[in-house]
Coordinates of C-alpha atoms in Angstrom, one line a residue:
M61 CA 51.1 -2.6 -44.4
T62 CA 51.0 -0.1 -40.5
L63 CA 53.0 -1.2 -37.1
I64 CA 51.0 -1.4 -33.7
P65 CA 53.2 0.7 -30.5
T66 CA 54.5 -1.5 -28.3
A67 CA 52.2 -0.4 -25.4
M68 CA 49.2 -0.3 -27.7
L69 CA 50.9 -4.5 -28.3
F70 CA 50.7 -5.1 -24.5
L71 CA 47.4 -3.4 -23.9
M72 CA 45.7 -6.3 -26.0
G73 CA 48.8 -8.9 -24.1
Q74 CA 46.3 -7.4 -21.1
I75 CA 42.9 -7.4 -22.6
G76 CA 43.0 -10.6 -23.9
G77 CA 44.0 -12.1 -20.7
V78 CA 48.1 -12.5 -21.6
V79 CA 50.8 -10.6 -22.2
V80 CA 52.1 -10.1 -25.9
P81 CA 55.5 -10.7 -25.9
T82 CA 57.8 -7.4 -27.2
T83 CA 61.2 -8.2 -27.1
K84 CA 63.7 -10.9 -27.8
Q85 CA 64.2 -12.0 -24.5
N86 CA 60.8 -12.5 -24.0
A87 CA 59.3 -13.8 -27.3
S88 CA 61.2 -16.3 -26.9
S89 CA 59.9 -17.7 -23.9
Q90 CA 56.6 -17.4 -26.1
G91 CA 57.5 -18.6 -28.8
P92 CA 58.6 -18.6 -31.6
A93 CA 58.9 -14.6 -32.9
V94 CA 56.7 -13.1 -36.2
R95 CA 57.8 -11.0 -38.1
K96 CA 56.6 -8.0 -39.0
D97 CA 55.4 -8.2 -42.2
E98 CA 53.8 -11.7 -41.3
T99 CA 49.9 -12.1 -40.0
P100 CA 50.0 -14.3 -36.5
E101 CA 48.4 -17.6 -37.4
P102 CA 45.0 -17.9 -35.3
R103 CA 45.7 -20.1 -31.7
P104 CA 42.6 -21.9 -30.2
L105 CA 40.6 -20.4 -27.8
G106 CA 41.2 -21.0 -24.4
S107 CA 45.6 -22.3 -25.8
G108 CA 46.3 -19.3 -23.3
I109 CA 47.0 -17.1 -26.4
P110 CA 43.8 -15.1 -27.5
M111 CA 43.7 -15.4 -31.2
S112 CA 43.8 -11.2 -32.0
G113 CA 43.7 -9.8 -27.9
Y114 CA 40.1 -9.2 -27.7
E115 CA 38.6 -12.7 -27.4
I116 CA 37.2 -13.7 -24.4
D117 CA 40.1 -16.0 -22.6
P118 CA 37.9 -19.5 -20.6
V119 CA 41.5 -19.9 -18.8
M120 CA 41.5 -16.8 -17.4
L121 CA 38.7 -16.9 -16.5
S122 CA 38.8 -19.8 -14.6
T123 CA 41.4 -18.2 -12.5
R124 CA 39.6 -15.3 -11.2
L125 CA 36.7 -17.4 -10.8
P126 CA 36.8 -21.0 -10.2
A127 CA 34.1 -22.9 -11.2
T128 CA 31.9 -25.0 -8.2
G129 CA 30.4 -28.0 -10.3
Q130 CA 27.3 -27.2 -7.4
S131 CA 24.1 -25.8 -7.8
R132 CA 22.8 -23.6 -4.2
F133 CA 19.3 -25.8 -4.6
Q134 CA 19.9 -29.1 -2.1
P135 CA 17.7 -31.6 -1.5
A136 CA 16.5 -31.3 2.4
Y137 CA 13.3 -32.4 4.4
P138 CA 13.8 -31.3 8.7
L139 CA 10.2 -33.3 8.6
V140 CA 11.8 -37.7 7.7
D141 CA 9.1 -39.0 6.5
L142 CA 7.7 -36.1 4.2
P143 CA 9.5 -36.5 0.1
A144 CA 12.7 -34.2 0.2
I145 CA 12.1 -30.2 -1.1
K146 CA 15.2 -28.5 -2.3
I147 CA 16.1 -25.6 -0.9
D148 CA 18.4 -22.4 -1.4
S149 CA 21.4 -23.6 0.3
F150 CA 21.8 -19.5 0.7
L151 CA 19.0 -18.4 2.9
D152 CA 20.2 -21.7 5.4
V153 CA 22.1 -20.2 8.0
L154 CA 23.2 -22.1 10.9
G155 CA 22.2 -19.7 14.4
A156 CA 22.2 -20.1 17.9
T157 CA 18.8 -21.3 18.9
K158 CA 18.7 -23.4 15.4
D159 CA 21.9 -25.8 16.5
I160 CA 21.0 -25.8 20.2
A161 CA 17.6 -26.6 18.5
R162 CA 18.6 -29.5 16.4
R163 CA 21.3 -30.8 19.1
N164 CA 18.5 -31.2 21.7
N165 CA 15.9 -32.8 19.1
L166 CA 13.1 -29.2 18.9
Q167 CA 11.1 -28.5 16.9
G168 CA 7.7 -26.2 17.9
R169 CA 4.7 -27.8 15.5
I170 CA 1.9 -25.3 16.7
M171 CA -1.8 -25.7 15.8
W172 CA -3.9 -23.4 16.4
I173 CA -7.5 -22.4 17.3
D174 CA -9.3 -19.4 15.3
C175 CA -11.9 -18.5 18.0
T176 CA -14.9 -17.1 15.9
A177 CA -14.6 -19.5 13.3
N178 CA -14.3 -22.6 15.0
I179 CA -16.8 -22.1 17.8
D180 CA -19.0 -25.0 17.1
R181 CA -16.2 -27.5 17.0
Y182 CA -15.5 -26.3 20.7
N183 CA -19.3 -25.2 22.1
E184 CA -19.5 -28.3 24.3
E185 CA -16.5 -30.3 26.7
G186 CA -17.8 -33.7 24.1
K187 CA -16.0 -31.9 21.8
I188 CA -13.0 -30.3 23.4
V189 CA -12.1 -33.8 24.5
D190 CA -11.4 -35.2 21.2
L191 CA -10.4 -32.6 19.8
V192 CA -7.2 -31.9 22.2
A193 CA -6.7 -35.8 21.3
R194 CA -7.1 -35.4 17.8
I195 CA -4.2 -32.9 17.8
K196 CA -2.1 -34.5 19.6
K197 CA -2.8 -38.1 18.4
A198 CA -0.9 -36.4 14.8
G199 CA 1.5 -35.0 16.8
F200 CA 1.6 -30.9 16.7
N201 CA 3.0 -30.1 20.2
T202 CA 1.5 -27.7 21.1
I203 CA -1.7 -25.7 20.8
V204 CA -3.3 -22.0 20.1
L205 CA -6.4 -21.8 21.8
D206 CA -7.7 -18.1 20.5
V207 CA -9.2 -15.5 23.2
K208 CA -10.4 -13.0 22.7
P209 CA -11.2 -12.0 19.2
I210 CA -10.8 -9.0 17.3
S211 CA -14.7 -8.2 18.4
G212 CA -13.4 -7.6 22.2
Q213 CA -14.7 -10.1 23.5
V214 CA -13.6 -13.7 25.5
I215 CA -15.0 -17.2 25.5
Y216 CA -14.5 -17.6 29.0
P217 CA -16.0 -15.7 32.0
S218 CA -14.1 -12.4 33.3
K219 CA -14.3 -9.5 35.0
H220 CA -13.3 -6.4 31.8
A221 CA -14.5 -7.8 28.7
P222 CA -18.1 -9.6 27.8
K223 CA -18.4 -13.0 26.5
L224 CA -18.9 -13.5 23.6
R225 CA -22.2 -16.2 23.2
E226 CA -22.6 -16.3 19.3
W227 CA -21.0 -15.8 15.9
R228 CA -22.8 -16.5 12.4
G229 CA -25.4 -19.0 14.2
K230 CA -23.0 -21.3 16.2
M231 CA -23.5 -20.2 20.7
L232 CA -21.3 -20.4 23.0
P233 CA -24.0 -21.6 25.5
E234 CA -23.5 -18.5 28.6
E235 CA -22.3 -21.1 31.8
F236 CA -20.0 -23.1 29.7
D237 CA -16.5 -22.0 29.7
P238 CA -14.3 -24.2 27.7
V239 CA -10.7 -22.7 28.1
R240 CA -11.6 -24.7 31.4
I241 CA -11.7 -27.8 29.6
F242 CA -9.3 -27.4 27.7
E243 CA -6.8 -26.4 30.2
R244 CA -7.6 -29.9 31.4
E245 CA -7.7 -32.4 28.2
C246 CA -4.1 -30.6 28.0
K247 CA -3.0 -31.2 31.2
R248 CA -3.7 -34.5 30.6
E249 CA -2.4 -35.4 27.1
G250 CA 0.8 -33.4 27.8
M251 CA 0.2 -30.7 25.6
P252 CA 1.6 -27.1 26.3
I253 CA -1.0 -24.0 25.3
Y254 CA -1.3 -20.5 25.0
A255 CA -4.0 -18.1 25.1
A256 CA -4.1 -15.8 21.7
M257 CA -5.1 -12.6 22.4
N258 CA -5.8 -9.5 20.0
A259 CA -4.5 -5.8 21.9
F260 CA -5.2 -3.2 20.4
S261 CA -8.5 -5.0 18.6
D262 CA -12.5 -3.8 20.8
G263 CA -14.0 -4.5 17.6
H264 CA -15.2 -6.0 14.5
R265 CA -16.5 -3.3 12.0
L266 CA -18.1 -6.0 9.0
F267 CA -20.8 -7.1 12.2
N268 CA -20.9 -4.1 14.7
A269 CA -20.0 -6.7 17.8
G270 CA -17.5 -5.7 20.5
P271 CA -16.7 -3.5 23.4
G272 CA -15.1 -0.8 21.3
F273 CA -18.5 0.5 19.6
E274 CA -19.7 1.5 23.1
R275 CA -16.0 2.5 24.5
L276 CA -15.2 5.3 21.1
D277 CA -13.3 7.7 22.8
E278 CA -10.9 5.0 23.2
V279 CA -10.7 4.1 19.4
S280 CA -7.5 5.0 17.4
V281 CA -7.8 8.6 15.2
V282 CA -6.9 8.5 12.0
Y283 CA -5.5 10.8 9.9
E284 CA -7.2 10.6 6.3
S285 CA -7.2 12.6 3.4
E286 CA -9.2 14.1 -0.1
A287 CA -7.8 15.1 -3.1
Q288 CA -8.0 18.5 -4.9
V289 CA -7.4 20.6 -7.2
K290 CA -5.4 24.6 -6.1
S291 CA -6.2 27.6 -8.4
G292 CA -3.9 30.5 -5.8
L293 CA -5.4 30.2 -2.0
L294 CA -9.0 28.4 -3.6
T295 CA -9.4 25.0 -3.5
I296 CA -12.5 22.1 -4.7
N297 CA -11.8 18.4 -4.3
M298 CA -11.8 15.8 -6.8
G299 CA -12.1 12.5 -7.9
A300 CA -12.7 9.8 -10.2
K301 CA -16.1 11.4 -12.1
P302 CA -17.4 15.3 -11.0
N303 CA -20.5 16.2 -8.8
Y304 CA -22.0 19.1 -7.6
D305 CA -18.9 19.4 -5.6
T306 CA -15.7 17.3 -7.0
V307 CA -14.1 18.1 -10.4
G308 CA -13.8 15.2 -11.8
V309 CA -10.1 14.3 -13.2
S310 CA -8.9 11.4 -16.4
A311 CA -5.6 11.5 -17.1
V312 CA -4.8 10.8 -21.2
G313 CA -2.0 8.6 -21.8
T314 CA -1.6 9.8 -25.9
A315 CA -2.0 13.5 -27.3
T316 CA -5.3 12.9 -29.2
K317 CA -8.5 14.5 -30.1
T318 CA -11.5 13.0 -28.5
P319 CA -15.3 13.6 -29.0
V320 CA -16.1 14.2 -25.0
S321 CA -20.1 14.9 -23.5
F322 CA -22.0 14.6 -20.4
P323 CA -25.0 13.3 -18.9
V324 CA -25.4 16.9 -18.3
A325 CA -24.3 19.9 -19.6
G326 CA -20.6 21.4 -17.3
N327 CA -17.5 22.5 -18.0
V328 CA -14.4 21.6 -19.1
V329 CA -10.6 22.1 -18.8
V330 CA -7.9 20.4 -20.3
M331 CA -3.9 20.4 -18.5
K332 CA -1.1 20.0 -20.5
P333 CA 0.6 17.6 -17.5
T334 CA 2.4 20.4 -15.9
G335 CA -0.9 21.8 -14.3
E336 CA -1.3 24.1 -17.0
V337 CA -4.6 24.7 -18.6
V338 CA -5.1 24.9 -22.5
Q339 CA -8.7 24.7 -23.2
Y340 CA -12.0 25.6 -21.6
L341 CA -15.3 24.5 -22.4
E342 CA -18.7 25.4 -20.9
D343 CA -22.1 23.8 -20.6
A344 CA -20.5 20.4 -22.8
G345 CA -23.2 18.1 -22.5
A346 CA -24.6 15.2 -24.1
S347 CA -26.6 17.5 -26.9
N348 CA -23.7 18.9 -27.8
P349 CA -20.4 17.2 -27.8
T350 CA -17.2 18.8 -28.0
E351 CA -13.5 17.6 -29.1
L352 CA -10.5 18.2 -27.2
V353 CA -7.3 18.3 -28.3
V354 CA -5.6 16.7 -25.2
P355 CA -1.7 16.9 -25.0
K356 CA -0.2 13.9 -24.2
N357 CA 0.0 12.4 -20.7
G358 CA -2.9 15.2 -20.3
F359 CA -6.0 15.7 -17.8
I360 CA -9.6 16.3 -18.6
L361 CA -11.0 18.3 -15.5
S362 CA -14.8 18.0 -15.5
G363 CA -17.6 19.8 -13.3
I364 CA -21.6 20.3 -12.8
G365 CA -22.7 22.2 -10.9
R366 CA -20.9 24.5 -8.0
S367 CA -17.4 22.1 -9.2
A368 CA -18.9 24.1 -13.1
E369 CA -19.0 26.9 -11.4
W370 CA -15.4 27.1 -9.7
L371 CA -13.9 26.0 -13.0
K372 CA -15.0 28.9 -14.3
R373 CA -13.8 31.6 -12.4
N374 CA -10.7 29.8 -11.4
A375 CA -9.6 27.2 -14.2
Q376 CA -9.2 30.2 -17.6
I377 CA -6.6 29.1 -20.8
G378 CA -3.2 30.1 -18.9
T379 CA -4.2 29.6 -15.2
K380 CA -1.5 26.7 -14.1
L381 CA -3.4 24.5 -11.5
E382 CA -2.0 22.4 -8.9
T383 CA -3.1 19.1 -6.3
A384 CA -3.8 20.1 -2.6
A385 CA -4.8 17.6 0.3
T386 CA -7.3 18.1 2.2
A387 CA -6.0 16.7 6.5
R388 CA -9.1 16.1 8.6
F389 CA -9.0 13.5 12.1
V390 CA -12.2 10.8 12.5
K391 CA -12.3 7.5 14.6
L392 CA -11.2 4.2 13.2
S393 CA -15.5 4.5 13.3
E394 CA -16.0 7.1 11.5
S395 CA -13.4 6.3 9.0
T396 CA -13.7 5.3 5.0
D397 CA -11.1 2.9 6.0
K398 CA -12.5 -0.9 5.8
Q399 CA -10.1 -2.8 7.8
Y400 CA -12.4 -5.2 10.2
P401 CA -10.6 -4.3 12.7
L402 CA -12.2 -1.7 15.4
M403 CA -8.8 -0.3 16.6
T404 CA -8.2 0.5 19.7
S405 CA -5.1 3.3 20.9
P406 CA -1.6 1.9 22.1
T407 CA -1.0 5.4 23.5
N408 CA -4.4 5.9 25.6
P409 CA -3.3 4.9 29.2
Y410 CA -7.1 3.0 29.9
V411 CA -6.0 0.5 26.7
R412 CA -3.3 -0.2 28.6
R413 CA -5.1 -0.9 31.9
R414 CA -7.2 -2.6 30.5
L415 CA -5.0 -5.2 28.5
F416 CA -2.7 -5.5 31.6
Q417 CA -6.1 -6.4 34.0
I418 CA -7.3 -9.1 31.5
G419 CA -3.1 -10.7 31.3
E420 CA -3.3 -10.9 35.2
E421 CA -6.6 -11.8 35.6
F422 CA -5.8 -14.8 33.2
I423 CA -2.7 -15.7 34.0
S424 CA -4.4 -16.4 37.7
N425 CA -6.6 -18.4 36.9
Y426 CA -5.4 -20.8 33.9
E427 CA -2.8 -23.0 34.4
F428 CA -2.5 -22.0 30.8
N429 CA 1.7 -21.7 29.5
G430 CA 1.0 -18.3 28.5
I431 CA -0.8 -16.2 26.4
I432 CA 0.7 -14.8 22.8
F433 CA -0.5 -11.7 21.7
D434 CA -1.5 -12.1 17.8
D435 CA -1.5 -9.3 14.4
R436 CA -3.9 -6.4 16.6
L437 CA 0.0 -5.3 18.3
R438 CA -0.1 -2.6 16.8
Y439 CA -1.3 1.2 15.6
T440 CA -4.2 0.9 12.2
G441 CA -1.6 2.2 10.3
L442 CA 0.9 4.7 9.0
N443 CA -1.7 7.1 9.6
G444 CA -2.6 6.4 13.0
D445 CA -2.8 7.5 15.9
F446 CA -3.6 10.7 15.5
S447 CA -5.4 10.4 18.9
D448 CA -5.2 14.1 21.2
I449 CA -3.1 11.1 23.6
T450 CA -0.4 10.0 21.1
R451 CA -0.3 14.1 20.1
D452 CA 0.4 15.1 24.0
L453 CA 3.2 12.1 23.9
F454 CA 4.6 12.6 20.5
E455 CA 5.1 15.6 21.1
R456 CA 6.9 15.8 24.6
H457 CA 9.4 13.6 23.0
V458 CA 10.3 15.3 20.5
G459 CA 10.1 18.7 23.0
K460 CA 8.6 20.6 21.2
K461 CA 4.9 22.1 19.4
L462 CA 4.8 20.4 16.2
N463 CA 3.1 21.6 13.0
W464 CA 0.5 18.9 13.2
P465 CA 0.5 16.6 10.9
D466 CA 3.4 18.1 8.4
D467 CA 5.8 17.8 10.6
I468 CA 5.4 14.7 10.9
F469 CA 3.7 13.4 7.3
R470 CA 1.4 15.0 4.6
F471 CA -0.4 13.0 2.2
T472 CA -0.5 13.9 -1.0
Y473 CA -2.4 13.5 -4.8
S474 CA -1.1 13.4 -8.5
F475 CA -3.8 14.5 -11.4
S476 CA -4.0 10.8 -12.0
L477 CA -4.9 10.2 -8.4
N478 CA -2.1 9.0 -7.0
K479 CA -2.0 9.2 -3.7
G480 CA 2.0 9.5 -1.6
V481 CA 3.4 10.7 1.0
Q482 CA 5.4 13.9 2.0
P483 CA 7.8 13.3 5.5
G484 CA 8.3 16.2 7.2
P485 CA 11.3 17.2 9.6
Y486 CA 9.8 14.3 12.5
Y487 CA 8.5 11.2 9.8
E488 CA 12.0 8.3 11.1
D489 CA 11.3 9.7 14.6
W490 CA 7.4 8.6 14.1
L491 CA 8.0 5.5 12.3
S492 CA 10.6 4.3 15.6
W493 CA 8.5 6.1 19.0
R494 CA 5.1 4.8 17.7
A495 CA 8.0 1.0 17.3
N496 CA 9.0 1.9 20.9
V497 CA 5.2 2.2 22.4
I498 CA 4.4 -1.2 21.1
T499 CA 7.7 -3.3 22.4
T500 CA 7.1 -0.8 26.0
F501 CA 4.3 -2.1 27.1
I502 CA 5.2 -6.2 25.7
S503 CA 7.9 -5.2 27.7
Q504 CA 5.1 -4.2 31.0
F505 CA 2.9 -6.9 30.1
R506 CA 5.2 -9.6 30.6
A507 CA 6.8 -8.5 34.0
H508 CA 3.6 -7.5 35.1
I509 CA 1.8 -11.3 34.6
Q510 CA 5.0 -12.6 35.5
K511 CA 3.9 -11.5 39.4
F512 CA 1.7 -13.6 39.5
R513 CA 3.1 -16.6 37.9
P514 CA 6.6 -16.2 37.4
K515 CA 7.7 -18.9 35.0
A516 CA 4.1 -17.6 32.3
Q517 CA 5.9 -16.9 28.7
L518 CA 4.9 -14.1 26.3
G519 CA 4.8 -15.0 22.3
V520 CA 3.5 -12.2 19.5
Y521 CA 2.5 -13.4 16.1
A522 CA 2.8 -10.5 13.2
G523 CA 2.5 -11.2 9.1
S524 CA 6.3 -12.1 8.0
W525 CA 6.7 -9.1 5.7
F526 CA 9.0 -7.5 7.7
G527 CA 9.1 -4.3 5.2
E528 CA 6.0 -3.1 5.5
Y529 CA 5.4 -3.3 9.2
Q530 CA 7.5 0.3 9.8
S531 CA 3.7 1.4 8.5
Y532 CA 2.2 -0.5 11.6
G533 CA 4.7 0.7 14.7
N534 CA 5.6 -3.2 15.3
N535 CA 8.9 -4.0 15.5
W536 CA 8.9 -7.5 16.5
G537 CA 12.5 -8.3 14.9
S538 CA 16.0 -7.8 17.1
D539 CA 17.2 -4.8 18.5
D540 CA 20.4 -5.7 16.4
F541 CA 18.8 -6.7 12.9
D542 CA 21.1 -5.3 10.3
A543 CA 19.9 -5.5 6.8
G544 CA 18.8 -3.2 3.7
F545 CA 15.6 -2.0 5.0
W546 CA 15.3 1.6 4.1
F547 CA 12.8 2.1 7.3
L548 CA 15.9 0.5 9.4
T549 CA 17.3 2.5 11.2
R550 CA 19.7 2.8 13.8
N551 CA 17.2 4.2 15.5
Y552 CA 14.3 2.2 14.7
A553 CA 16.6 -0.9 15.0
A554 CA 16.8 -0.5 18.5
T555 CA 13.5 -0.7 19.5
G556 CA 13.3 -4.5 18.0
M557 CA 10.7 -6.6 20.6
A558 CA 12.3 -10.2 20.1
D559 CA 14.2 -10.3 23.4
E560 CA 11.6 -9.8 25.4
L561 CA 9.8 -12.5 23.5
D562 CA 9.4 -17.0 24.6
F563 CA 9.2 -16.9 21.1
L564 CA 7.7 -15.2 17.3
V565 CA 5.0 -16.7 15.2
T566 CA 5.2 -14.5 11.8
G567 CA 2.5 -16.1 8.6
C568 CA 3.7 -17.8 5.5
Y569 CA 0.9 -17.6 4.0
Y570 CA 1.7 -18.4 0.8
P571 CA 1.4 -21.4 -1.7
T572 CA 4.8 -21.5 -3.2
A573 CA 6.9 -23.6 -0.5
T574 CA 10.5 -22.7 -1.8
V575 CA 13.0 -20.9 -3.6
Y576 CA 13.1 -23.3 -6.0
D577 CA 9.5 -24.1 -6.9
A578 CA 9.0 -20.5 -7.3
M579 CA 11.6 -19.9 -10.0
T580 CA 10.2 -23.1 -12.2
Q581 CA 6.9 -21.4 -11.9
G582 CA 8.3 -18.3 -13.2
K583 CA 6.9 -16.3 -9.7
P584 CA 8.7 -14.2 -7.7
I585 CA 10.9 -16.0 -5.0
G586 CA 9.9 -13.7 -1.9
P587 CA 6.1 -15.0 -1.2
T588 CA 7.7 -18.3 -0.7
V589 CA 7.1 -20.1 2.9
E590 CA 11.1 -20.8 2.9
A591 CA 12.1 -16.3 2.3
A592 CA 9.3 -16.1 4.3
G593 CA 10.2 -17.7 7.2
Y594 CA 14.0 -17.3 6.4
L595 CA 13.7 -13.6 6.8
S596 CA 11.5 -13.9 10.0
Y597 CA 14.5 -16.2 11.5
R598 CA 17.0 -13.8 11.0
A599 CA 14.9 -10.4 11.6
V600 CA 14.7 -12.2 14.9
N601 CA 18.3 -12.4 15.1
D602 CA 18.4 -16.0 17.7
K603 CA 16.7 -13.4 20.4
T604 CA 14.1 -16.0 20.4
W605 CA 12.5 -19.8 19.3
S606 CA 10.7 -18.3 15.7
Y607 CA 8.1 -20.8 13.8
A608 CA 6.8 -20.2 10.6
G609 CA 3.2 -19.5 10.0
I610 CA 1.2 -22.0 7.1
A611 CA -2.2 -21.2 5.8
L612 CA -3.7 -24.4 5.7
D613 CA -6.5 -23.3 3.4
Q614 CA -4.4 -22.5 1.3
F615 CA -3.4 -26.0 0.0
K616 CA -7.2 -27.1 0.0
D617 CA -7.3 -30.8 -2.6
D618 CA -3.5 -30.4 -2.1
P619 CA -1.7 -32.7 1.1
V620 CA 1.6 -33.3 -1.8
G621 CA 1.7 -29.1 -1.6
L622 CA 0.9 -29.4 1.9
G623 CA 3.8 -31.5 3.1
N624 CA 6.5 -29.2 0.6
A625 CA 4.6 -25.8 3.1
L626 CA 5.8 -28.2 6.0
Q627 CA 9.0 -28.9 5.0
A628 CA 10.0 -25.3 4.0
A629 CA 9.3 -24.0 7.9
V630 CA 10.8 -26.5 10.1
A631 CA 13.1 -26.3 7.4
S632 CA 14.1 -21.9 6.7
T633 CA 13.0 -21.8 11.3
N634 CA 12.9 -23.6 14.4
G635 CA 9.1 -25.2 13.9
V636 CA 5.9 -25.1 11.9
M637 CA 2.5 -23.0 12.9
V638 CA -0.9 -24.5 11.2
F639 CA -3.3 -22.2 10.4
D640 CA -6.2 -23.3 11.1
L641 CA -8.3 -25.7 12.0
S642 CA -11.8 -25.0 10.6
H643 CA -10.0 -24.8 7.3
D644 CA -10.9 -28.3 6.0
I645 CA -8.7 -30.3 8.1
E646 CA -10.5 -33.5 8.1
P647 CA -8.7 -34.7 4.7
M648 CA -4.8 -33.2 5.8
W649 CA -4.2 -34.9 9.3
G650 CA -2.1 -38.2 7.6
V651 CA -0.4 -35.7 5.9
F652 CA 0.1 -34.2 9.5
E653 CA 0.7 -37.5 11.0
K654 CA 3.2 -38.7 8.5
A655 CA 5.6 -35.2 9.5
F656 CA 5.3 -35.2 12.3
S657 CA 5.5 -39.3 13.5
Q658 CA 8.4 -38.4 14.7
P659 CA 8.2 -37.2 17.6
K660 CA 9.6 -33.9 18.7
V661 CA 10.0 -30.9 21.6
A662 CA 8.3 -27.6 21.7
P663 CA 11.5 -25.5 21.8
H664 CA 9.4 -22.6 23.7
T665 CA 8.8 -25.1 26.5
R666 CA 12.5 -25.2 26.9
P667 CA 13.5 -21.6 28.7
D668 CA 16.6 -22.4 29.5
L669 CA 17.9 -23.4 26.0
L670 CA 16.5 -19.9 24.9
T671 CA 18.9 -18.7 27.3
E672 CA 21.4 -20.6 26.5
A673 CA 21.4 -19.7 22.3
R674 CA 21.4 -16.0 23.8
R675 CA 24.3 -16.2 25.6
R676 CA 26.3 -18.1 22.7
N677 CA 25.1 -15.5 20.0
K678 CA 27.0 -12.8 21.2
N679 CA 29.7 -15.4 20.1
K680 CA 29.6 -14.0 16.4
S681 CA 32.6 -16.4 15.5
L682 CA 30.9 -19.3 16.6
Y683 CA 28.0 -18.3 14.3
P684 CA 29.1 -16.4 11.5
K685 CA 26.6 -15.0 9.4
P686 CA 26.7 -13.3 6.3
P687 CA 24.7 -10.1 4.9
V688 CA 20.8 -11.1 4.8
I689 CA 19.2 -11.6 1.7
I690 CA 16.0 -9.8 1.0
S691 CA 13.5 -10.7 -1.5
A692 CA 9.8 -9.1 -1.0
G693 CA 6.4 -10.6 0.6
S694 CA 3.0 -9.6 -1.0
S695 CA 1.5 -6.4 1.0
G696 CA -1.4 -7.0 4.3
V697 CA 0.2 -11.2 3.9
G698 CA -0.5 -13.1 7.4
F699 CA -2.1 -9.7 8.9

């Protein structure tokens, strides 16, 4: 019988969770010694001595990692008259604003009234009287009235913006001022009211409506590109289908022999994945189908007319083809970008001055509690704004002339027509600088309107998925937000605007209320009201009040789902915003009355308590906070 060395016995004992006795002295303390020619009796699992030294020992596991016996999902009912939901207790972080709000019976309950969608609900005085009373009866404690939609028009008399008179056949009388009636009725009902304005949008591209179409020099300039195929120094455009000036490209995933034909005669090239041409065919057409031998993951290029001639001259067998991209700068009004808002340039001094004038005029003429900027407080996208004004300011910021736009980034394409971004040396500076432009605007705008009414407040609405907002230049988080987002450098974090705001609303526009519900339904956990609200709350880091917005159209004919979403919103933040009045609200008034049966005060009406929360938040020992859990939301939600 082969003897096991003492060292190996010791190692086996350590693996199994106990030290196997190797001497006469310690053997007596562990039990009877085993003779070398005997086989040890098997011991049951959990006895403290494993059978062979390799089995899992539950005793050891329990010592190292004791079972808690408690689920992370716990019932919660911040709205006491609605059924409880199960929230993720790991996301239920208690910070200064939550603590102070709960101690002082504070909870935001905001009804948002979209300007264009509800025009026939407020185009008469009697309608507004009834509407404000109905909202108050349902238990809401704040109204947000959209007064400057993306079209750049306004619903009140103004010297700085044209009056909205009609929208999709619904009329707003020229002489009627609904803002004045809302002001009167909200004062009568004791209801705070805020004016929503779309900052950097002055037109609706779908309807070609708005003053921005008459001021195209203020419209955002966007960087656009087209895919190209390149042979040496020569290029031609590349697309999904061939035409006279464009080479068509198609990808083949597996090695294959395939007959190819075209409606008209054309030239065809077969490439390896590396771009090396391995087959060239001339005049392949409908009457001349030709068998192509395509390598695995290879590509077929085809051309007709000029593009066929280009292939003939520049894509013969053995040629190495590459991809390239054009770069052109166009006004958004001429762009292929399909977004509806006609975005203006945030760096344009005329745009900024007009917004200051609009804010000053409104605050001076109406006794609203303040202004909230809607989601167009941002850039067009990562590819905007590339105007001459922006270029001059950014080059002054970095202190040198740049290779524009490559020093920031350039668009790239693969032969599969996948579009990418290749960052340049000033890419991170570009992200931080644009965010700082927006935050600086907020700071200056707030100071300006408070010259005319010192207690005027300022809020912001944004989409809830923080992870995509670096592309839009809006850092609605705090200036000390620390989380695992790849773009959240120290410089980018420093541009956070939360401490410039009296409150923040984020669009958590998902049909699923909680992480628990998402897991049960086999859905991602990030696109939930709870996870989105939690991230919004953590991102502002108790520097301002935060409210989770829910979209009423997500819960049509689903009052239970609406109730769960309301619970998740107020559990994860300091309150809830409901968007929008136009979304078939009539069947849901009863849900709101039940949810808001216990009166609460809107946190943003207590600026003294926000000041206290910010003061207490500086004491890290009062509210220790775990690392931020990031659960990805859905792109574009809440825009």
